[in-house]
N, CA, C and O of each residue as an XYZ file, in Angstrom:
548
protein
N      12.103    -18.459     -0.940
C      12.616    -17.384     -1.752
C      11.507    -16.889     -2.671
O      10.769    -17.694     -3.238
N      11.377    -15.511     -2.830
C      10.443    -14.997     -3.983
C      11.399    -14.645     -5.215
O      12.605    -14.419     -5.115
N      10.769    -14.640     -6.209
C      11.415    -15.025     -7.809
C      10.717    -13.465     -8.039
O      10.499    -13.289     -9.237
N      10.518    -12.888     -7.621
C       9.963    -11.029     -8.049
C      11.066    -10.436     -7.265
O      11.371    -10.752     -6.115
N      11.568     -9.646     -7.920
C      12.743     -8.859     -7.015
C      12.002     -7.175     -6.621
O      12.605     -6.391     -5.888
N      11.043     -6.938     -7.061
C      10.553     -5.605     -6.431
C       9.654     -5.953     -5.415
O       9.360     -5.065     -4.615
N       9.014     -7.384     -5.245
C       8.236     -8.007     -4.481
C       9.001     -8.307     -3.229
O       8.470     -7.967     -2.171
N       9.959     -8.789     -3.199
C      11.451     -9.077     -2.333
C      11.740     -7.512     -1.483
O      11.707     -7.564     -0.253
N      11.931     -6.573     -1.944
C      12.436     -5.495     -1.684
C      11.752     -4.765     -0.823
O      12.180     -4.006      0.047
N       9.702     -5.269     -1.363
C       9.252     -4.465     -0.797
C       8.772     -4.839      0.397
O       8.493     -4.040      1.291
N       8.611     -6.481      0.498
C       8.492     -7.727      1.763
C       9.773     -7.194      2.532
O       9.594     -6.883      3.710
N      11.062     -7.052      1.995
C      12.191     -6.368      3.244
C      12.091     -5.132      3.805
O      12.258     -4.891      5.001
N      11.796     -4.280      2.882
C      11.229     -3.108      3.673
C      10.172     -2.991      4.749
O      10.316     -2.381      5.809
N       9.241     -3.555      4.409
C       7.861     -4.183      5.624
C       8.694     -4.903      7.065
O       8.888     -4.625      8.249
N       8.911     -5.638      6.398
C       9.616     -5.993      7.674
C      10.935     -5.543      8.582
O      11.358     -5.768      9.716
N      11.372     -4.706      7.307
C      12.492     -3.812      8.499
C      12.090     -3.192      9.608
O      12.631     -3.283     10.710
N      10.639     -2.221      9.183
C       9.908     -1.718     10.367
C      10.332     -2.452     11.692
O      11.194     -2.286     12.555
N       9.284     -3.368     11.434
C       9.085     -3.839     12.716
C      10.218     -4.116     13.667
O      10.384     -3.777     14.838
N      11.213     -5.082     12.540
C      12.559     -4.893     13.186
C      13.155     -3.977     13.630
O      13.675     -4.101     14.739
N      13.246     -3.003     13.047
C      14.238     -1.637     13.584
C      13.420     -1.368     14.699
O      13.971     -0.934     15.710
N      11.937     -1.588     14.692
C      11.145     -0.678     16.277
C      11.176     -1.636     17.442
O      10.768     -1.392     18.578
N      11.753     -2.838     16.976
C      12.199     -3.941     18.320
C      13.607     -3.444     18.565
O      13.898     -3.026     19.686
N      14.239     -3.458     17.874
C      15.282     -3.301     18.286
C      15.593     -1.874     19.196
O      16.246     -1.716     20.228
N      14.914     -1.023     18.440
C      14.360      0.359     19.440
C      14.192     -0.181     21.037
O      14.925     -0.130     22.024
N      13.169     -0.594     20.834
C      12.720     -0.929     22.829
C      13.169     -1.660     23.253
O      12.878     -1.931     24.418
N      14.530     -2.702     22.278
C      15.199     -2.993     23.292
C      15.949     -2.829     23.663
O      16.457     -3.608     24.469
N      16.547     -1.579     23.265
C      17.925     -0.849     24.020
C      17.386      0.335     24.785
O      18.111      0.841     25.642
N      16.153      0.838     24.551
C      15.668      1.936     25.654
C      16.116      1.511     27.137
O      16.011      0.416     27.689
N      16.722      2.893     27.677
C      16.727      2.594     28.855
C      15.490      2.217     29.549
O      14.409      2.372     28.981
N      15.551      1.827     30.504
C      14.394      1.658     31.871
C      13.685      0.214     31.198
O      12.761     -0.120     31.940
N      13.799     -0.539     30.276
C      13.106     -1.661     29.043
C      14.033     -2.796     30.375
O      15.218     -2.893     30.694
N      12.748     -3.492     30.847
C      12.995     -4.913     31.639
C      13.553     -6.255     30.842
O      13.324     -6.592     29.680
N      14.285     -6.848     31.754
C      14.820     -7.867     30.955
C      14.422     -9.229     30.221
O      15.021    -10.068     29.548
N      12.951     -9.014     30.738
C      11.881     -9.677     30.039
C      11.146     -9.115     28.799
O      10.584     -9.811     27.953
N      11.222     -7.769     28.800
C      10.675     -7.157     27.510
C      12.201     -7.194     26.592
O      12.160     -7.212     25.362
N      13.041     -7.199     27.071
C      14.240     -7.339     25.662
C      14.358     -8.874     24.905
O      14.673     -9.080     23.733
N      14.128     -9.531     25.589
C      13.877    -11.068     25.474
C      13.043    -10.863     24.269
O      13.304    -11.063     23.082
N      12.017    -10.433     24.833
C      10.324    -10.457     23.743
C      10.180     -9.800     23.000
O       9.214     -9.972     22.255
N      11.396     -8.276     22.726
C      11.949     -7.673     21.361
C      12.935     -8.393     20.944
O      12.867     -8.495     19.720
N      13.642     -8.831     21.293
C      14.654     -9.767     20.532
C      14.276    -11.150     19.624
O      14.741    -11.512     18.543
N      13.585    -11.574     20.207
C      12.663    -12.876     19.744
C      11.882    -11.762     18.179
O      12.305    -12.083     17.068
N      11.166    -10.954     18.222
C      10.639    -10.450     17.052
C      11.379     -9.823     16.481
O      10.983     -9.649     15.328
N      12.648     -9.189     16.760
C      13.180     -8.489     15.785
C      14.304     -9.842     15.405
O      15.299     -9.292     14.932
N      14.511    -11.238     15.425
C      14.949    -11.956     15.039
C      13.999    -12.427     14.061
O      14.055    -12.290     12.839
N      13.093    -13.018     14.782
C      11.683    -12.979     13.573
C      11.842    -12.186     12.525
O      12.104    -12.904     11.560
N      11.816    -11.060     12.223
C      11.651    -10.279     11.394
C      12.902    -10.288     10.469
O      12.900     -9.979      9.277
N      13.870    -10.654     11.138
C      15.335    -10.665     10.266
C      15.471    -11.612      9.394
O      16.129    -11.530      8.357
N      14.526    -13.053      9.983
C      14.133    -14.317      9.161
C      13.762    -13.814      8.157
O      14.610    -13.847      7.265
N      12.700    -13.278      7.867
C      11.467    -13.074      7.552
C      11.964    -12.506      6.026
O      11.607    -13.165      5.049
N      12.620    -11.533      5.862
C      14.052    -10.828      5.528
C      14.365    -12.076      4.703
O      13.787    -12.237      3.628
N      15.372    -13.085      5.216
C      16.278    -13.721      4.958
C      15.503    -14.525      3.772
O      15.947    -14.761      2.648
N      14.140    -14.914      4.343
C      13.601    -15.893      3.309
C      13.178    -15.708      2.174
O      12.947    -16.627      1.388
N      12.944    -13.958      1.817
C      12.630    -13.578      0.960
C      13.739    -13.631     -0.506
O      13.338    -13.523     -1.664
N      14.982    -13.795     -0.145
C      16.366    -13.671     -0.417
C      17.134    -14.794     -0.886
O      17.553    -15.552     -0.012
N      17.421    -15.075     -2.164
C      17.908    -16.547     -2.606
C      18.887    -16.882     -1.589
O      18.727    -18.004     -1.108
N      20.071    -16.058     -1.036
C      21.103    -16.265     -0.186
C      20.156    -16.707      1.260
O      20.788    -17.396      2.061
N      18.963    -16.426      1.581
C      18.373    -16.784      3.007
C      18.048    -18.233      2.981
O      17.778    -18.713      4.082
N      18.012    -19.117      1.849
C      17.725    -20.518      1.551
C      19.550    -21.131      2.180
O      19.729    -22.344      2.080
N      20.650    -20.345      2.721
C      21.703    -20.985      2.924
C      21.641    -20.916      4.346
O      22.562    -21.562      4.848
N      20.781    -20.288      5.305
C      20.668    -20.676      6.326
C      20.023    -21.538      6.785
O      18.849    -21.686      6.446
N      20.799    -22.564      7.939
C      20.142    -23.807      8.048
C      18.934    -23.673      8.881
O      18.782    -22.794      9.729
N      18.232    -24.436      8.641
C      16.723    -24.363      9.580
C      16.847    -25.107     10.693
O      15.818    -24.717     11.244
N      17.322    -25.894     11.467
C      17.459    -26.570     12.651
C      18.021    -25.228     13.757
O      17.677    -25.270     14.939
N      18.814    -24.187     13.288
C      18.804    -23.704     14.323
C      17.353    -22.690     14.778
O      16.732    -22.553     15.832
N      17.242    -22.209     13.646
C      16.150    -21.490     13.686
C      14.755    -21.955     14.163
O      14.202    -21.140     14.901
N      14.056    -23.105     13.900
C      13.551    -24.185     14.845
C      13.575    -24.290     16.423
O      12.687    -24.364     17.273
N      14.953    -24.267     16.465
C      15.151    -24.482     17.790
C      14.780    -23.113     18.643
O      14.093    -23.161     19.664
N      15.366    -21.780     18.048
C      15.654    -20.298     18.398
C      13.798    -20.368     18.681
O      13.516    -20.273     19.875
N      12.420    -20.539     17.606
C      11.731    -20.198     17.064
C      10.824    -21.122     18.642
O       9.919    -20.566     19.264
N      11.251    -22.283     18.928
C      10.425    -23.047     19.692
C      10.620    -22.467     21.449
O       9.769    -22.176     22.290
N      12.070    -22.470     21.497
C      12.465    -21.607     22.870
C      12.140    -20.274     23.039
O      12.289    -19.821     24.173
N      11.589    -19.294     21.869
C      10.648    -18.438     21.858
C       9.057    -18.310     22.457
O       8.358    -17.685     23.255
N       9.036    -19.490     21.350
C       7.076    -19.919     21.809
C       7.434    -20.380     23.435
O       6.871    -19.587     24.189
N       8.039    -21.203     24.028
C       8.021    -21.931     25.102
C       7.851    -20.469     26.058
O       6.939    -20.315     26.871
N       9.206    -19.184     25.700
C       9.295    -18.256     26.500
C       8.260    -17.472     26.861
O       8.179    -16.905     27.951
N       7.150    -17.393     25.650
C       6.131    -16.474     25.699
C       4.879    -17.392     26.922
O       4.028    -16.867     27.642
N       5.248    -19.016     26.744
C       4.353    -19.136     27.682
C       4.045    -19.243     29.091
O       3.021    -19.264     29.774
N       5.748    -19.325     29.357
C       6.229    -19.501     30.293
C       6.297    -17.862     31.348
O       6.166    -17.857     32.572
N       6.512    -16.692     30.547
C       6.705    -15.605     31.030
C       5.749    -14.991     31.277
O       5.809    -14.062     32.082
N       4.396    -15.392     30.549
C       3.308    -15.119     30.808
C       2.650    -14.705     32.133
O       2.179    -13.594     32.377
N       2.689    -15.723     32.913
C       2.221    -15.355     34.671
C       2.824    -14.512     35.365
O       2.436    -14.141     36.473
N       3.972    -14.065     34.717
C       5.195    -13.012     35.383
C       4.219    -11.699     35.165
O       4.008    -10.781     35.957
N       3.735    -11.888     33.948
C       3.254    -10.174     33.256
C       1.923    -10.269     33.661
O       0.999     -9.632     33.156
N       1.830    -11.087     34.598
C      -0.248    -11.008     34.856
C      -0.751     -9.759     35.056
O      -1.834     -9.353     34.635
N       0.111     -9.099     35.757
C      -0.474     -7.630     36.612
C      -1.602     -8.282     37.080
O      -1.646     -9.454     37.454
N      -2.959     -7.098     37.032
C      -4.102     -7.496     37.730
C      -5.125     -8.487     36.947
O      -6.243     -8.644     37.438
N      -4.789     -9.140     35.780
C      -4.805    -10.554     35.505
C      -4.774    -11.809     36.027
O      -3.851    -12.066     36.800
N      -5.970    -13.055     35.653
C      -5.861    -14.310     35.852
C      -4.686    -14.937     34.814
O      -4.317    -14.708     33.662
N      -4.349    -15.779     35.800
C      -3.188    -16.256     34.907
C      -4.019    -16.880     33.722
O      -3.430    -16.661     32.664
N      -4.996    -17.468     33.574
C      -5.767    -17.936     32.165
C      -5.915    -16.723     31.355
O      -6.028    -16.919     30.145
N      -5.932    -15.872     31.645
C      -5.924    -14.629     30.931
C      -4.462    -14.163     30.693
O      -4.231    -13.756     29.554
N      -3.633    -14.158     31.413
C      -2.333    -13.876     31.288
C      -1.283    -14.762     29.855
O      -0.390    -14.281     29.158
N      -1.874    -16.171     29.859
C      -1.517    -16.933     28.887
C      -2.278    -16.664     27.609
O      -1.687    -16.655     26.529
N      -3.959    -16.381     27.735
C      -4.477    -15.733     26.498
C      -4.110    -14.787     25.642
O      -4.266    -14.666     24.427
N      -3.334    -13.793     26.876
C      -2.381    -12.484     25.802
C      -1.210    -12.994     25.041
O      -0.982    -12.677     23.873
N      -0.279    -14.017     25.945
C       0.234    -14.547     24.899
C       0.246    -15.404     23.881
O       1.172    -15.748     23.147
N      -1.212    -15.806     23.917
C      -1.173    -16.517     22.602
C      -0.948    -15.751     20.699
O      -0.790    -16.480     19.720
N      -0.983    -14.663     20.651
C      -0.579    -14.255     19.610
C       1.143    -14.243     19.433
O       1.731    -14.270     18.352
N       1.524    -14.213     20.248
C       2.988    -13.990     20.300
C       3.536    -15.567     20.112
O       4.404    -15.801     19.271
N       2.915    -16.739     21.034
C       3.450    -18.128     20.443
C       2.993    -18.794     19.313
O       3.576    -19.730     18.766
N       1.657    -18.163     18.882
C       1.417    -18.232     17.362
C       2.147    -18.088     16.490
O       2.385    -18.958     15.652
N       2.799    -16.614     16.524
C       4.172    -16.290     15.570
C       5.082    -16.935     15.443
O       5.553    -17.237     14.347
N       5.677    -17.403     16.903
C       6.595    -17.966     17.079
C       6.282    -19.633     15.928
O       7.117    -19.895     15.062
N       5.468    -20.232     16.055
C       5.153    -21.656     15.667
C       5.107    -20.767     14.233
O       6.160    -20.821     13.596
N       4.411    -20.245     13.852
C       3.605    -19.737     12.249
C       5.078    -19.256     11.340
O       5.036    -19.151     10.114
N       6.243    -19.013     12.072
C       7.879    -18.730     11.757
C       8.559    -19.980     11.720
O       9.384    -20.187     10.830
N       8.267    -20.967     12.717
C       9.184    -22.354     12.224
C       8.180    -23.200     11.176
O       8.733    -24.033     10.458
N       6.723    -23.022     11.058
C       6.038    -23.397     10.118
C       6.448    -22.779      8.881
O       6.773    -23.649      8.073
N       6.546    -21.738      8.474
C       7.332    -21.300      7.320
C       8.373    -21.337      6.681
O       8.603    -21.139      5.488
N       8.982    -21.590      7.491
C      11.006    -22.208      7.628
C      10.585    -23.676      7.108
O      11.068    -24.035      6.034
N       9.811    -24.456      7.723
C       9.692    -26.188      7.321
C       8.974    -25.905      5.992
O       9.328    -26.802      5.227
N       8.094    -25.039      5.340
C       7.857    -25.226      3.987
C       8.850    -24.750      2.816
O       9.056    -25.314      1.742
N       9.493    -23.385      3.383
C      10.626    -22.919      2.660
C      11.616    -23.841      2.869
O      12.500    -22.998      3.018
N      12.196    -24.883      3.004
C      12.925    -25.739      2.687
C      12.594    -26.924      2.224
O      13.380    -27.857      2.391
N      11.526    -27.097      1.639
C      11.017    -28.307      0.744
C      11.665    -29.221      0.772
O      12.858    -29.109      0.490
N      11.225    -30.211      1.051
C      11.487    -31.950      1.292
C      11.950    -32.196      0.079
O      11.849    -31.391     -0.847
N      12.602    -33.557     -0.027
C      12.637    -34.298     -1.782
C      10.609    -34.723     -2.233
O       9.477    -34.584     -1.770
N      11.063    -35.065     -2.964
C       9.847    -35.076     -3.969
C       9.114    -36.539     -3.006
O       9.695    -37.406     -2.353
N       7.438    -36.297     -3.310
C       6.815    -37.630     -2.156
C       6.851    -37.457     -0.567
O       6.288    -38.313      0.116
N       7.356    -36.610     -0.087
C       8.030    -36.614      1.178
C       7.299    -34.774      1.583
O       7.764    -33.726      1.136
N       6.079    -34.912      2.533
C       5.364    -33.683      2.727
C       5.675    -33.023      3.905
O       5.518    -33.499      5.030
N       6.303    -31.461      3.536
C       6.884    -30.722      5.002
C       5.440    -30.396      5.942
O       5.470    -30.145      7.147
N       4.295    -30.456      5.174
C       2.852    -29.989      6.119
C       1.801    -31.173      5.592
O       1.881    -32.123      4.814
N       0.882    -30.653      6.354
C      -0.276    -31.403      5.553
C      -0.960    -30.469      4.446
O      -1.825    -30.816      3.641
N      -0.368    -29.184      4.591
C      -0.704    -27.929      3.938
C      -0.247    -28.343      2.350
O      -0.959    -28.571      1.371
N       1.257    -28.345      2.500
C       1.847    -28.574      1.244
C       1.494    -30.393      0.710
O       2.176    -30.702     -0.268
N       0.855    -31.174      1.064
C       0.177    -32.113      0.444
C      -1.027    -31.784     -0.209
O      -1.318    -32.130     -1.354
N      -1.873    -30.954      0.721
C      -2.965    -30.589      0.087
C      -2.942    -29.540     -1.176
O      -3.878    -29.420     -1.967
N      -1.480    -28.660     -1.240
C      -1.739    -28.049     -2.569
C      -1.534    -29.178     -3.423
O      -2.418    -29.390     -4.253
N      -0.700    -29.826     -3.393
C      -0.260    -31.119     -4.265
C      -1.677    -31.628     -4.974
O      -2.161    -31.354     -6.072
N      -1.997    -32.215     -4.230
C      -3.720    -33.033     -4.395
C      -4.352    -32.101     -4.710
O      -5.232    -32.549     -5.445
N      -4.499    -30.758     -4.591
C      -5.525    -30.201     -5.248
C      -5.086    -29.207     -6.395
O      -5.679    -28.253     -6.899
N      -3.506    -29.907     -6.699
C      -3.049    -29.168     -8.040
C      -2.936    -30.058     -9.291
O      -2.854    -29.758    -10.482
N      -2.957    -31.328     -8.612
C      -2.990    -32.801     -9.505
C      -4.424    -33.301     -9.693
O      -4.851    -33.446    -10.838
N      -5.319    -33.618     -8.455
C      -6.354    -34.270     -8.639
C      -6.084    -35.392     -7.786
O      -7.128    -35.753     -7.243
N      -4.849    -36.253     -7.373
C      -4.858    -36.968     -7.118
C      -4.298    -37.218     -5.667
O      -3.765    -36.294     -5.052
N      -4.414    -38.366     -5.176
C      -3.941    -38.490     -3.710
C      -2.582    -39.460     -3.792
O      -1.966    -39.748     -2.765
């Protein structure tokens, strides 16, 4: 959650974009049933994205979203060789690596926005602000 409410407003607006223009291509006609998949996956993303900014988005549970967020990444790598066109499939999986990045870099954000009890580290990220906000290990 962000504690700035014009900061909030303006993080939802940013991300409506993107959302509203997934959701666009994925109701265009002639849009394959593999590209609605791969707008749906980001314009869910983006609805997160939304949610977390939002004291009420801390009441959605993170296990599903995890799960939604990982069967995403899996999809992008898996669908990959489908979309080779005149592509090596090593190349075909290289394009999607930005897309299963997101996917992981969205349940990575979800596991810090729900903060552990105290002693107990959701990253090695959030240890290291710790230690380098204390001094100590």
């Amino acid at each position: 959650m962000i504690a700035a409410s014009g900061l909030r407003w303006i993080l939802s607006l940013v991300f409506a974009v993107p959302v509203l223009y997934g959701v666009w291509l994925m109701v265009l006609p002639g849009t394959g049933m593999a590209e609605r998949v791969d707008h749906a996956l980001h314009s869910a993303m983006g609805v997160l994205m939304i949610a977390m900014a939002w004291p009420w988005g801390m009441d959605i549970p993170a296990a599903p979203q995890v799960v939604l967020f990982s069967v995403g990444g899996l999809w992008f790598v898996a669908a990959a060789p489908f979309r080779a066109g005149d592509r090596t499939w090593g190349r075909a999986e290289l394009a999607a690596l930005p897309h299963v990045v997101m996917m992981g870099a969205t349940i990575g954000t979800w596991a810090e926005a729900y903060g552990p009890e105290e002693g107990v580290y959701a990253s090695l990220f959030a240890f290291s602000q710790e230690v380098s906000a204390t001094g100590e290990s």
